[in-house]
CSV table of C-alpha atoms (C1' of nucleotides) in Angstrom, one decimal:
chain,number,residue,atom,x,y,z
A,1,MET,CA,0.1,-0.2,0.0
A,2,GLY,CA,1.7,3.3,-1.4
A,3,THR,CA,1.1,6.7,-0.1
A,4,ARG,CA,-0.8,7.4,-3.3
A,5,LYS,CA,-4.9,7.4,-2.1
A,6,ARG,CA,-6.5,4.8,-4.3
A,7,VAL,CA,-9.3,4.2,-6.7
A,8,ILE,CA,-12.1,1.5,-6.1
A,9,VAL,CA,-14.9,0.4,-7.3
A,10,HIS,CA,-17.3,-2.1,-6.2
A,11,ILE,CA,-19.2,-4.1,-8.2
A,12,ASP,CA,-22.4,-6.0,-6.6
A,13,GLY,CA,-25.1,-7.8,-8.4
A,14,ASP,CA,-28.4,-7.2,-8.3
A,15,GLY,CA,-30.9,-10.1,-7.1
A,16,PHE,CA,-27.9,-12.6,-8.9
A,17,PHE,CA,-29.2,-15.3,-9.0
A,18,ALA,CA,-32.8,-14.6,-10.5
A,19,ALA,CA,-30.5,-12.4,-12.6
A,20,CYS,CA,-28.7,-15.2,-14.0
A,21,GLU,CA,-32.1,-17.1,-14.0
A,22,ILE,CA,-33.3,-14.0,-15.7
A,23,ALA,CA,-30.6,-13.9,-18.8
A,24,GLN,CA,-30.9,-17.8,-19.7
A,25,ASN,CA,-35.4,-17.3,-19.9
A,26,GLU,CA,-36.8,-14.2,-21.3
A,27,ALA,CA,-39.7,-15.0,-20.3
A,28,LEU,CA,-39.1,-14.5,-17.1
A,29,ARG,CA,-37.9,-10.8,-17.6
A,30,GLY,CA,-40.1,-8.0,-15.4
A,31,LYS,CA,-41.6,-11.0,-13.7
A,32,PRO,CA,-41.6,-11.5,-9.7
A,33,VAL,CA,-38.6,-14.3,-9.7
A,34,VAL,CA,-37.0,-16.0,-6.6
A,35,ALA,CA,-34.0,-18.9,-7.0
A,36,GLY,CA,-33.5,-21.2,-4.2
A,37,GLU,CA,-36.2,-24.0,-4.4
A,38,ASP,CA,-34.3,-26.4,-3.5
A,39,LYS,CA,-32.9,-24.7,-0.5
A,40,GLY,CA,-36.2,-24.1,0.7
A,41,MET,CA,-36.1,-20.7,1.5
A,42,ALA,CA,-35.1,-17.4,-1.0
A,43,LEU,CA,-31.9,-17.2,-2.2
A,44,ALA,CA,-32.1,-14.3,-4.6
A,45,VAL,CA,-35.1,-12.0,-5.4
A,46,SER,CA,-36.0,-10.3,-8.0
A,47,TYR,CA,-36.3,-6.3,-8.4
A,48,GLU,CA,-40.4,-6.9,-9.5
A,49,ALA,CA,-40.9,-9.9,-6.4
A,50,LYS,CA,-39.0,-7.5,-3.9
A,51,LYS,CA,-42.4,-5.3,-5.1
A,52,ARG,CA,-44.4,-7.4,-3.8
A,53,GLY,CA,-43.0,-7.2,-0.6
A,54,ILE,CA,-40.5,-10.4,-0.9
A,55,SER,CA,-37.0,-10.7,0.6
A,56,ARG,CA,-34.4,-12.4,1.3
A,57,GLY,CA,-34.0,-15.5,3.2
A,58,MET,CA,-37.8,-15.9,3.8
A,59,THR,CA,-40.0,-19.4,3.3
A,60,MET,CA,-40.8,-20.7,0.4
A,61,ARG,CA,-44.0,-21.1,2.3
A,62,GLN,CA,-44.3,-16.9,2.6
A,63,VAL,CA,-42.8,-16.6,-0.9
A,64,ARG,CA,-46.2,-18.3,-1.7
A,65,GLU,CA,-48.0,-16.5,0.9
A,66,LEU,CA,-47.0,-13.1,-0.2
A,67,CYS,CA,-47.1,-13.2,-4.0
A,68,PRO,CA,-48.6,-16.6,-5.3
A,69,ASP,CA,-47.4,-15.7,-9.2
A,70,ALA,CA,-44.3,-15.8,-8.4
A,71,ILE,CA,-42.0,-18.0,-10.4
A,72,ILE,CA,-39.9,-20.1,-7.9
A,73,THR,CA,-36.3,-21.5,-9.5
A,74,MET,CA,-33.9,-24.3,-8.0
A,75,ALA,CA,-30.5,-22.5,-7.9
A,76,HIS,CA,-27.9,-23.4,-11.0
A,77,TYR,CA,-25.1,-23.4,-8.8
A,78,ASP,CA,-23.0,-23.2,-12.2
A,79,THR,CA,-24.8,-20.8,-14.3
A,80,TYR,CA,-24.2,-17.9,-11.6
A,81,ALA,CA,-20.5,-19.3,-11.8
A,82,ILE,CA,-20.0,-19.1,-15.1
A,83,TYR,CA,-21.7,-15.5,-15.4
A,84,SER,CA,-19.8,-14.2,-11.9
A,85,ARG,CA,-16.7,-15.6,-14.6
A,86,ARG,CA,-18.3,-13.2,-17.7
A,87,MET,CA,-18.5,-10.7,-15.3
A,88,TYR,CA,-15.0,-10.1,-13.9
A,89,ALA,CA,-14.0,-10.9,-17.6
A,90,ILE,CA,-15.6,-8.1,-18.1
A,91,ALA,CA,-14.5,-6.1,-15.7
A,92,ARG,CA,-10.4,-6.8,-16.2
A,93,ARG,CA,-11.0,-5.2,-20.0
A,94,TYR,CA,-10.8,-1.9,-18.2
A,95,SER,CA,-8.5,-3.1,-14.9
A,96,PRO,CA,-6.0,-6.2,-13.8
A,97,ILE,CA,-7.2,-5.6,-10.3
A,98,VAL,CA,-9.8,-7.3,-9.9
A,99,GLN,CA,-10.4,-9.4,-6.5
A,100,GLU,CA,-13.3,-11.4,-7.2
A,101,TYR,CA,-15.1,-11.3,-3.4
A,102,SER,CA,-17.9,-13.7,-4.1
A,103,VAL,CA,-19.5,-15.2,-6.7
A,104,ASP,CA,-21.9,-11.4,-7.5
A,105,GLU,CA,-18.8,-9.2,-5.9
A,106,CYS,CA,-15.6,-7.8,-6.8
A,107,PHE,CA,-13.1,-4.7,-6.2
A,108,VAL,CA,-12.1,-3.5,-9.2
A,109,ASP,CA,-8.7,-0.9,-8.4
A,110,ILE,CA,-8.7,1.8,-11.4
A,111,THR,CA,-5.7,3.9,-9.8
A,112,ASP,CA,-3.3,4.1,-12.6
A,113,GLU,CA,-5.9,3.1,-15.7
A,114,GLN,CA,-7.1,6.9,-15.8
A,115,GLU,CA,-3.3,7.0,-18.2
A,116,THR,CA,-3.8,4.4,-19.7
A,117,LEU,CA,-7.5,4.1,-20.7
A,118,LYS,CA,-7.8,8.0,-21.5
A,119,MET,CA,-10.8,7.6,-20.1
A,120,SER,CA,-11.5,9.5,-16.5
A,121,TYR,CA,-12.7,7.3,-13.5
A,122,GLU,CA,-16.2,8.2,-13.7
A,123,ASP,CA,-16.2,6.8,-16.7
A,124,ILE,CA,-14.5,3.6,-16.4
A,125,ALA,CA,-16.5,3.3,-13.8
A,126,HIS,CA,-20.0,3.7,-16.1
A,127,ALA,CA,-18.0,2.2,-19.1
A,128,ILE,CA,-17.8,-1.5,-16.4
A,129,GLN,CA,-21.4,-1.0,-15.6
A,130,ASN,CA,-22.9,-0.4,-19.3
A,131,ASP,CA,-20.6,-4.0,-21.0
A,132,ILE,CA,-22.2,-6.1,-17.4
A,133,HIS,CA,-25.9,-4.6,-18.4
A,134,ARG,CA,-25.4,-4.6,-22.4
A,135,ASP,CA,-23.2,-8.7,-22.4
A,136,LEU,CA,-24.9,-10.1,-19.5
A,137,GLY,CA,-28.5,-9.0,-19.3
A,138,ILE,CA,-27.9,-8.6,-15.8
A,139,SER,CA,-27.6,-6.0,-13.7
A,140,VAL,CA,-25.6,-3.8,-10.6
A,141,SER,CA,-24.7,-1.8,-8.8
A,142,LEU,CA,-20.9,0.3,-8.6
A,143,GLY,CA,-19.7,1.9,-5.5
A,144,PHE,CA,-16.6,4.3,-6.4
A,145,ALA,CA,-13.9,5.2,-3.4
A,146,SER,CA,-10.7,5.7,-1.7
A,147,THR,CA,-11.0,3.2,0.6
A,148,LYS,CA,-12.8,-1.0,-0.2
A,149,VAL,CA,-14.9,-0.2,3.1
A,150,LEU,CA,-16.5,3.1,1.7
A,151,ALA,CA,-17.2,1.0,-1.6
A,152,LYS,CA,-18.8,-1.4,-0.4
A,153,VAL,CA,-21.1,0.4,1.6
A,154,ALA,CA,-21.7,3.2,-1.8
A,155,SER,CA,-22.7,0.3,-3.7
A,156,LYS,CA,-24.9,-0.9,-1.2
A,157,TRP,CA,-26.8,2.6,-0.6
A,158,ARG,CA,-28.2,2.5,-4.5
A,159,LYS,CA,-30.4,-0.2,-6.3
A,160,PRO,CA,-30.6,-2.0,-8.4
A,161,ALA,CA,-28.2,-0.6,-11.2
A,162,GLY,CA,-27.8,2.5,-8.6
A,163,PHE,CA,-23.8,3.9,-10.0
A,164,THR,CA,-22.1,5.4,-6.0
A,165,ILE,CA,-19.3,7.8,-6.3
A,166,LEU,CA,-18.6,8.9,-2.8
A,167,THR,CA,-16.0,11.9,-3.5
A,168,GLU,CA,-13.9,13.1,-0.1
A,169,ASP,CA,-16.0,16.2,0.5
A,170,LYS,CA,-19.0,14.1,0.7
A,171,ILE,CA,-17.8,10.8,2.9
A,172,HIS,CA,-19.0,12.7,6.3
A,173,GLU,CA,-21.6,13.4,4.6
A,174,PHE,CA,-22.5,10.1,3.4
A,175,LEU,CA,-21.9,8.0,7.0
A,176,PHE,CA,-24.1,10.5,8.8
A,177,GLU,CA,-27.1,8.5,6.9
A,178,VAL,CA,-25.9,5.2,6.9
A,179,PRO,CA,-26.4,3.1,10.1
A,180,ILE,CA,-24.3,1.7,12.2
A,181,GLY,CA,-25.3,-2.0,11.6
A,182,LYS,CA,-24.9,-1.6,7.1
A,183,VAL,CA,-21.1,-1.4,7.5
A,184,TRP,CA,-19.4,-4.3,6.0
A,185,GLY,CA,-17.7,-5.9,9.0
A,186,ILE,CA,-20.8,-4.8,11.8
A,187,GLY,CA,-22.4,-6.9,11.9
A,188,PRO,CA,-25.5,-7.8,14.8
A,189,SER,CA,-23.3,-8.2,18.2
A,190,THR,CA,-21.1,-5.5,17.8
A,191,SER,CA,-23.5,-2.7,16.2
A,192,ALA,CA,-25.2,-3.3,19.4
A,193,LEU,CA,-22.8,-3.2,21.5
A,194,LEU,CA,-22.0,0.0,19.6
A,195,GLN,CA,-25.6,1.6,20.4
A,196,ARG,CA,-25.6,0.9,23.8
A,197,LEU,CA,-22.1,3.0,23.8
A,198,GLY,CA,-24.0,5.9,22.1
A,199,VAL,CA,-22.8,4.7,18.7
A,200,LYS,CA,-25.4,4.8,15.7
A,201,THR,CA,-24.2,5.7,12.4
A,202,ALA,CA,-21.1,5.2,10.8
A,203,LEU,CA,-20.2,8.7,11.2
A,204,GLU,CA,-20.4,9.0,14.6
A,205,PHE,CA,-17.7,5.9,14.7
A,206,ALA,CA,-15.9,7.5,11.7
A,207,LEU,CA,-15.5,10.4,14.0
A,208,LYS,CA,-14.6,8.9,17.3
A,209,PRO,CA,-10.8,8.8,18.1
A,210,GLU,CA,-8.1,6.3,17.6
A,211,SER,CA,-8.1,5.5,21.5
A,212,TRP,CA,-11.8,5.0,21.8
A,213,ILE,CA,-12.1,1.7,19.0
A,214,THR,CA,-9.5,0.2,20.0
A,215,GLU,CA,-10.7,0.4,23.9
A,216,HIS,CA,-13.8,-0.9,23.1
A,217,LEU,CA,-12.5,-2.9,20.2
A,218,ALA,CA,-10.9,-5.7,18.2
A,219,LYS,CA,-8.5,-5.1,15.4
A,220,PRO,CA,-10.4,-5.6,12.1
A,221,TYR,CA,-12.7,-2.8,13.6
A,222,VAL,CA,-9.9,-0.5,13.5
A,223,GLU,CA,-9.3,-1.3,9.8
A,224,ILE,CA,-12.7,-0.4,9.3
A,225,TRP,CA,-12.2,3.1,11.2
A,226,HIS,CA,-9.6,3.7,8.8
A,227,GLU,CA,-11.4,3.1,5.1
A,228,LEU,CA,-14.2,4.5,7.1
A,229,ASN,CA,-11.5,8.2,7.4
A,230,GLY,CA,-11.3,7.4,3.8
A,231,ARG,CA,-7.6,5.6,4.9
A,232,SER,CA,-6.5,3.1,2.3
A,233,VAL,CA,-5.2,-0.3,5.2
A,234,SER,CA,-7.1,-3.6,3.1
A,235,SER,CA,-5.4,-3.4,-0.7
A,236,VAL,CA,-7.9,-4.5,-3.6
A,237,HIS,CA,-4.9,-8.5,-3.9
A,238,SER,CA,-5.6,-9.5,-7.5
A,239,GLU,CA,-3.8,-12.9,-7.2
A,240,PRO,CA,-6.4,-15.4,-7.4
A,241,ASP,CA,-6.0,-17.6,-4.2
A,242,HIS,CA,-8.7,-20.5,-3.7
A,243,THR,CA,-7.0,-23.0,-1.5
A,244,TYR,CA,-9.5,-24.2,1.1
A,245,LYS,CA,-8.0,-24.2,4.5
A,246,SER,CA,-11.2,-26.3,6.0
A,247,VAL,CA,-14.6,-27.6,3.6
A,248,MET,CA,-17.4,-29.0,4.8
A,249,LYS,CA,-20.9,-30.6,4.1
A,250,THR,CA,-24.1,-29.7,6.8
A,251,ARG,CA,-27.4,-30.3,6.0
A,252,THR,CA,-31.3,-30.0,7.8
A,253,PHE,CA,-33.0,-33.0,7.1
A,254,LYS,CA,-36.8,-33.2,9.5
A,255,PRO,CA,-36.3,-32.9,13.5
A,256,THR,CA,-35.3,-36.3,14.8
A,257,THR,CA,-34.0,-38.2,17.5
A,258,ASP,CA,-32.3,-41.4,15.6
A,259,LYS,CA,-28.9,-42.4,16.2
A,260,ASN,CA,-29.0,-44.4,13.5
A,261,TYR,CA,-30.6,-41.9,11.2
A,262,LEU,CA,-27.5,-39.1,12.1
A,263,LEU,CA,-25.4,-41.6,12.7
A,264,SER,CA,-26.1,-42.6,8.7
A,265,GLU,CA,-26.5,-38.3,7.7
A,266,LEU,CA,-23.4,-38.6,8.5
A,267,SER,CA,-21.8,-41.4,6.7
A,268,ASN,CA,-23.9,-39.1,3.7
A,269,ASN,CA,-21.7,-36.0,5.0
A,270,ILE,CA,-18.5,-37.6,4.7
A,271,GLU,CA,-19.6,-39.4,1.4
A,272,ARG,CA,-19.8,-35.5,-0.6
A,273,ILE,CA,-17.5,-34.3,1.3
A,274,CYS,CA,-14.8,-36.9,-0.2
A,275,ARG,CA,-16.3,-36.9,-3.6
A,276,LYS,CA,-15.3,-32.7,-3.4
A,277,LEU,CA,-11.8,-34.0,-1.9
A,278,ARG,CA,-11.0,-36.1,-4.9
A,279,ARG,CA,-12.2,-33.8,-7.8
A,280,TYR,CA,-9.7,-30.8,-6.4
A,281,ASN,CA,-6.9,-34.0,-5.6
A,282,LEU,CA,-6.7,-32.8,-1.9
A,283,THR,CA,-6.9,-34.3,1.5
A,284,ALA,CA,-7.1,-33.6,5.4
A,285,LYS,CA,-5.9,-34.3,8.5
A,286,TYR,CA,-8.3,-32.7,11.1
A,287,LEU,CA,-11.3,-33.9,11.2
A,288,SER,CA,-14.0,-32.1,13.4
A,289,PHE,CA,-18.2,-32.7,13.0
A,290,TYR,CA,-21.2,-31.6,15.1
A,291,LEU,CA,-25.1,-32.6,15.5
A,292,LYS,CA,-27.5,-29.2,15.9
A,293,THR,CA,-30.3,-29.1,18.0
A,294,GLN,CA,-33.9,-28.4,17.6
A,295,GLU,CA,-32.7,-24.7,19.7
A,296,PHE,CA,-29.6,-24.3,17.2
A,297,THR,CA,-27.6,-25.4,20.2
A,298,TYR,CA,-24.2,-27.3,18.8
A,299,TYR,CA,-22.7,-30.4,19.7
A,300,ARG,CA,-19.5,-31.2,18.7
A,301,SER,CA,-16.5,-33.1,18.7
A,302,GLU,CA,-13.2,-33.7,16.4
A,303,ALA,CA,-10.1,-35.7,16.0
A,304,VAL,CA,-6.3,-35.8,14.0
A,305,LEU,CA,-6.2,-38.2,12.1
A,306,PRO,CA,-3.6,-40.8,12.2
A,307,HIS,CA,-2.3,-40.0,8.6
A,308,ALA,CA,-4.0,-37.3,5.4
A,309,THR,CA,-6.5,-39.6,3.5
A,310,SER,CA,-9.1,-38.2,1.6
A,311,ILE,CA,-11.1,-42.4,2.1
A,312,PRO,CA,-14.7,-41.9,3.2
A,313,HIS,CA,-14.0,-45.0,5.7
A,314,ASP,CA,-11.2,-43.0,7.3
A,315,PHE,CA,-13.6,-40.6,8.9
A,316,LEU,CA,-16.3,-42.3,9.2
A,317,GLU,CA,-14.8,-44.9,12.1
A,318,VAL,CA,-13.7,-42.1,13.7
A,319,VAL,CA,-16.8,-40.1,13.2
A,320,LYS,CA,-18.4,-44.0,15.0
A,321,LYS,CA,-16.3,-43.4,17.9
A,322,LEU,CA,-16.5,-40.4,19.0
A,323,PHE,CA,-20.1,-40.7,18.2
A,324,PRO,CA,-21.7,-41.6,22.0
A,325,ASN,CA,-19.4,-38.1,22.7
A,326,VAL,CA,-21.8,-35.3,20.9
A,327,TYR,CA,-25.2,-37.8,21.1
A,328,LYS,CA,-27.7,-37.7,23.8
A,329,ALA,CA,-30.7,-39.6,23.3
A,330,ASN,CA,-33.6,-37.2,24.9
A,331,ARG,CA,-32.2,-34.3,22.4
A,332,THR,CA,-34.0,-33.3,19.0
A,333,TYR,CA,-32.1,-32.6,16.2
A,334,ARG,CA,-32.5,-30.3,13.2
A,335,ALA,CA,-28.7,-31.0,11.0
A,336,THR,CA,-26.1,-32.5,11.2
A,337,GLY,CA,-21.9,-31.5,9.8
A,338,ILE,CA,-18.3,-32.1,8.9
A,339,VAL,CA,-15.5,-29.7,9.1
A,340,LEU,CA,-12.6,-30.9,7.5
A,341,GLY,CA,-9.7,-29.7,8.3
A,342,GLY,CA,-5.4,-29.4,7.2
A,343,ILE,CA,-6.1,-28.7,4.0
A,344,ALA,CA,-2.8,-30.3,1.7
A,345,PRO,CA,-2.6,-31.3,-2.0
A,346,LEU,CA,-2.8,-34.9,-2.8
A,347,THR,CA,0.4,-35.4,-4.5
A,348,SER,CA,2.0,-33.7,-1.3
A,349,LYS,CA,3.9,-37.3,-0.5
A,350,GLN,CA,4.2,-37.9,3.0
A,351,PRO,CA,6.8,-39.7,4.2
A,352,ASP,CA,4.3,-42.6,5.6
A,353,LEU,CA,4.5,-46.6,6.5
A,354,PHE,CA,4.9,-48.2,3.7
A,355,GLY,CA,1.4,-50.5,3.7
A,356,GLU,CA,-0.2,-47.2,4.9
A,357,SER,CA,0.3,-46.1,0.8
A,358,ILE,CA,-0.4,-49.3,-0.4
A,359,ARG,CA,-3.9,-49.2,1.5
A,360,PHE,CA,-4.9,-45.5,0.2
A,361,GLU,CA,-3.9,-46.1,-3.7
A,362,LYS,CA,-6.4,-49.1,-3.6
A,363,HIS,CA,-9.1,-47.1,-1.4
A,364,ASN,CA,-8.5,-43.9,-3.9
A,365,ALA,CA,-8.7,-46.3,-7.0
A,366,LEU,CA,-12.2,-47.4,-5.9
A,367,TYR,CA,-13.7,-44.5,-5.3
A,368,LYS,CA,-12.5,-43.0,-8.3
A,369,SER,CA,-14.2,-45.9,-10.3
A,370,PHE,CA,-17.2,-45.1,-8.1
A,371,ASP,CA,-17.0,-41.4,-9.9
A,372,VAL,CA,-17.3,-43.4,-13.3
A,373,LEU,CA,-20.3,-45.3,-12.2
A,374,ARG,CA,-22.1,-42.6,-10.6
A,375,LYS,CA,-21.3,-40.0,-14.2
A,376,LYS,CA,-22.0,-43.0,-15.8
A,377,PHE,CA,-25.3,-44.0,-14.4
A,378,GLY,CA,-26.6,-40.9,-12.8
A,379,LYS,CA,-26.2,-40.2,-9.0
A,380,GLU,CA,-28.4,-43.0,-7.3
A,381,ALA,CA,-25.6,-45.8,-8.8
A,382,VAL,CA,-22.9,-45.8,-5.5
A,383,PHE,CA,-23.7,-45.2,-2.5
A,384,LEU,CA,-22.4,-46.6,0.8
A,385,ALA,CA,-24.6,-48.8,3.1
A,386,SER,CA,-24.2,-46.4,5.8
A,387,SER,CA,-25.7,-43.4,4.1
A,388,MET,CA,-28.8,-45.1,2.9
A,389,LYS,CA,-31.1,-44.1,5.5
A,390,ALA,CA,-30.0,-40.5,4.3
A,391,ARG,CA,-30.6,-41.4,0.5
A,392,VAL,CA,-33.8,-42.0,1.1
A,393,THR,CA,-34.7,-38.5,2.2
A,394,TYR,CA,-32.7,-37.3,-0.7
A,395,LYS,CA,-35.7,-35.0,-3.1
A,396,LYS,CA,-35.3,-35.9,-6.5
A,397,LYS,CA,-35.4,-32.5,-7.4
A,398,ILE,CA,-31.7,-31.8,-5.1
A,399,GLU,CA,-30.1,-34.8,-7.7
A,400,LYS,CA,-31.5,-32.7,-10.5
A,401,VAL,CA,-29.7,-29.8,-9.2
A,402,GLU,CA,-26.5,-32.0,-9.2
A,403,GLU,CA,-26.9,-33.4,-12.7
A,404,THR,CA,-26.8,-30.0,-14.0
A,405,GLU,CA,-23.6,-29.2,-12.3
A,406,GLU,CA,-21.9,-31.9,-13.8
A,407,ARG,CA,-23.2,-31.2,-17.2
A,408,ILE,CA,-22.5,-27.6,-17.3
A,409,ARG,CA,-18.2,-28.7,-15.5
A,410,GLN,CA,-18.7,-31.4,-19.2
A,411,GLU,CA,-19.7,-28.4,-21.3
A,412,TYR,CA,-16.9,-26.0,-19.9
A,413,PRO,CA,-14.4,-27.7,-19.3
A,414,ASN,CA,-11.9,-24.8,-18.6
A,415,VAL,CA,-13.8,-22.3,-16.4
A,416,GLY,CA,-14.0,-25.3,-13.9
A,417,ILE,CA,-16.1,-24.5,-10.8
A,418,PRO,CA,-14.3,-21.9,-8.8
A,419,TRP,CA,-13.8,-21.8,-5.2
A,420,TRP,CA,-17.0,-19.6,-4.3
A,421,GLY,CA,-19.2,-22.3,-7.4
A,422,ASN,CA,-21.3,-23.4,-4.4
A,423,ALA,CA,-21.5,-20.6,-2.3
A,424,GLN,CA,-23.7,-17.8,-1.6
B,1,DT,C1',-36.0,-12.6,9.1
B,2,DC,C1',-38.0,-19.2,13.5
B,3,DT,C1',-34.0,-19.4,10.3
B,4,DG,C1',-29.6,-23.2,4.7
B,5,DG,C1',-24.8,-24.0,3.4
B,6,DG,C1',-20.0,-22.8,3.2
B,7,DG,C1',-16.1,-19.9,4.2
B,8,DT,C1',-12.3,-16.6,7.3
B,9,DC,C1',-10.1,-14.9,11.0
B,10,DC,C1',-9.4,-13.7,16.2
B,11,DT,C1',-9.4,-14.3,20.6
B,12,DA,C1',-9.8,-16.5,25.1
B,13,DG,C1',-8.3,-19.0,28.1
B,14,DG,C1',-6.5,-23.8,29.1
B,15,DA,C1',-2.6,-26.9,28.9
B,16,DC,C1',1.7,-27.2,29.6
B,17,DC,C1',7.2,-25.1,30.5
B,18,DC,C1',10.5,-22.7,32.9
C,1,DT,C1',4.5,-29.0,50.5
C,2,DC,C1',3.2,-24.9,49.0
C,3,DT,C1',4.1,-21.6,45.3
C,4,DG,C1',5.4,-16.7,41.9
C,5,DG,C1',5.2,-15.0,37.3
C,6,DG,C1',6.2,-15.4,32.5
C,7,DG,C1',6.3,-17.2,27.9
C,8,DT,C1',4.5,-20.4,24.3
C,9,DC,C1',1.2,-23.8,21.5
C,10,DC,C1',-3.5,-24.8,20.7
C,11,DT,C1',-8.3,-25.2,20.7
C,12,DA,C1',-12.6,-23.7,21.4
C,13,DG,C1',-15.8,-21.2,20.0
C,14,DG,C1',-18.1,-16.1,18.3
C,15,DA,C1',-17.9,-13.2,14.7
C,16,DC,C1',-17.9,-12.3,10.6
C,17,DC,C1',-19.3,-12.6,5.2
C,18,DC,C1',-22.3,-14.1,1.0
DNA sequence: TCTGGGGTCCTAGGACCC
DNA sequence: TCTGGGGTCCTAGGACCC
């Protein structure tokens, strides 16, 4: 970070998933579209649907009550990932410094582009927005400021198709209108704390002395404070860093107390997470899993594996052993999850017991052939017997989404599904 | 906002050692 | 047999994000 003032644009997709569905099917344009059928909740909402009172996070039942004619679609993450790629490619026409923050958001540092492109900053930002609208048929909102935090608050300010420029002289005027909880990085908990301390707006926060901030809050909030005051402490980093530190698979189901059912859900999660490890040629060294109760309490347990692995059996063994530590017959559960850590590439073969690597190779080959069978004969072709109970409750539509993802992966082999391919 | 799924980073506090 | 002070490492879990 030099001392030079940065010029940063934040691009934010408007109702991104719903917008992609519309771009794929023009018949939907102008209609209330809600994506996320398979998740049972609204993951994205078109602006027509928003006008009808629907908002992100609502259950599909609420959606249908509020708006019986809403068009509800499944979430096609693979499609969104491709739109996302295209969107970022357009941004790169105007600057090489693009940080892909998530599937529908990025930061673009255009500080050096004014001279290169012989365009004003404002024209560059407009050009990016117009290109995306024209080439992709989706709309985005733009925020333009000297720091990432300010640019992000600005892009949220007006939607859809917003264009908010935050010049130095307008920062205070603007932050006065922004509730503290709307600032990027300040969530419900910190927002409540600040309210108690008498800070209600982003401006009041920005005007506090640094000593006050460090006295009451942790390090990340000091950074936010600097950025709100126009001092850029977080640069736009364009190097793609898609290395996982952890991976997880979770699923919510009909409330149950059945121990065997919970174990089969965990088994199914393990199968899915191992498929992901194989797809990216990764192994894991740490495992943690949890049971989540009706009251949203988590009971966890974890273990270090004897060696890095991607074999379902190795994880399953550990989970079975630790399961009694977290399970109580008198509790009702609504979800389970598996989280793997210590992620490393498969190729980095650690010095290992000879027999162990042989065993690993054999199992790995076996599961790879399962992958082939599943591709050929469908998702129900092969799965572990221990996952049976969870599998029978699987909805057909979920299968269908997985199929589409696979198809697109084959149609666009060079695009790949980026790490946030199933985010949001 | 009766609440899905997938991530990251930070910190408090216990364990252990000298 | 009862006790100080300090450092480091690790884990659980809080908070936040999309």
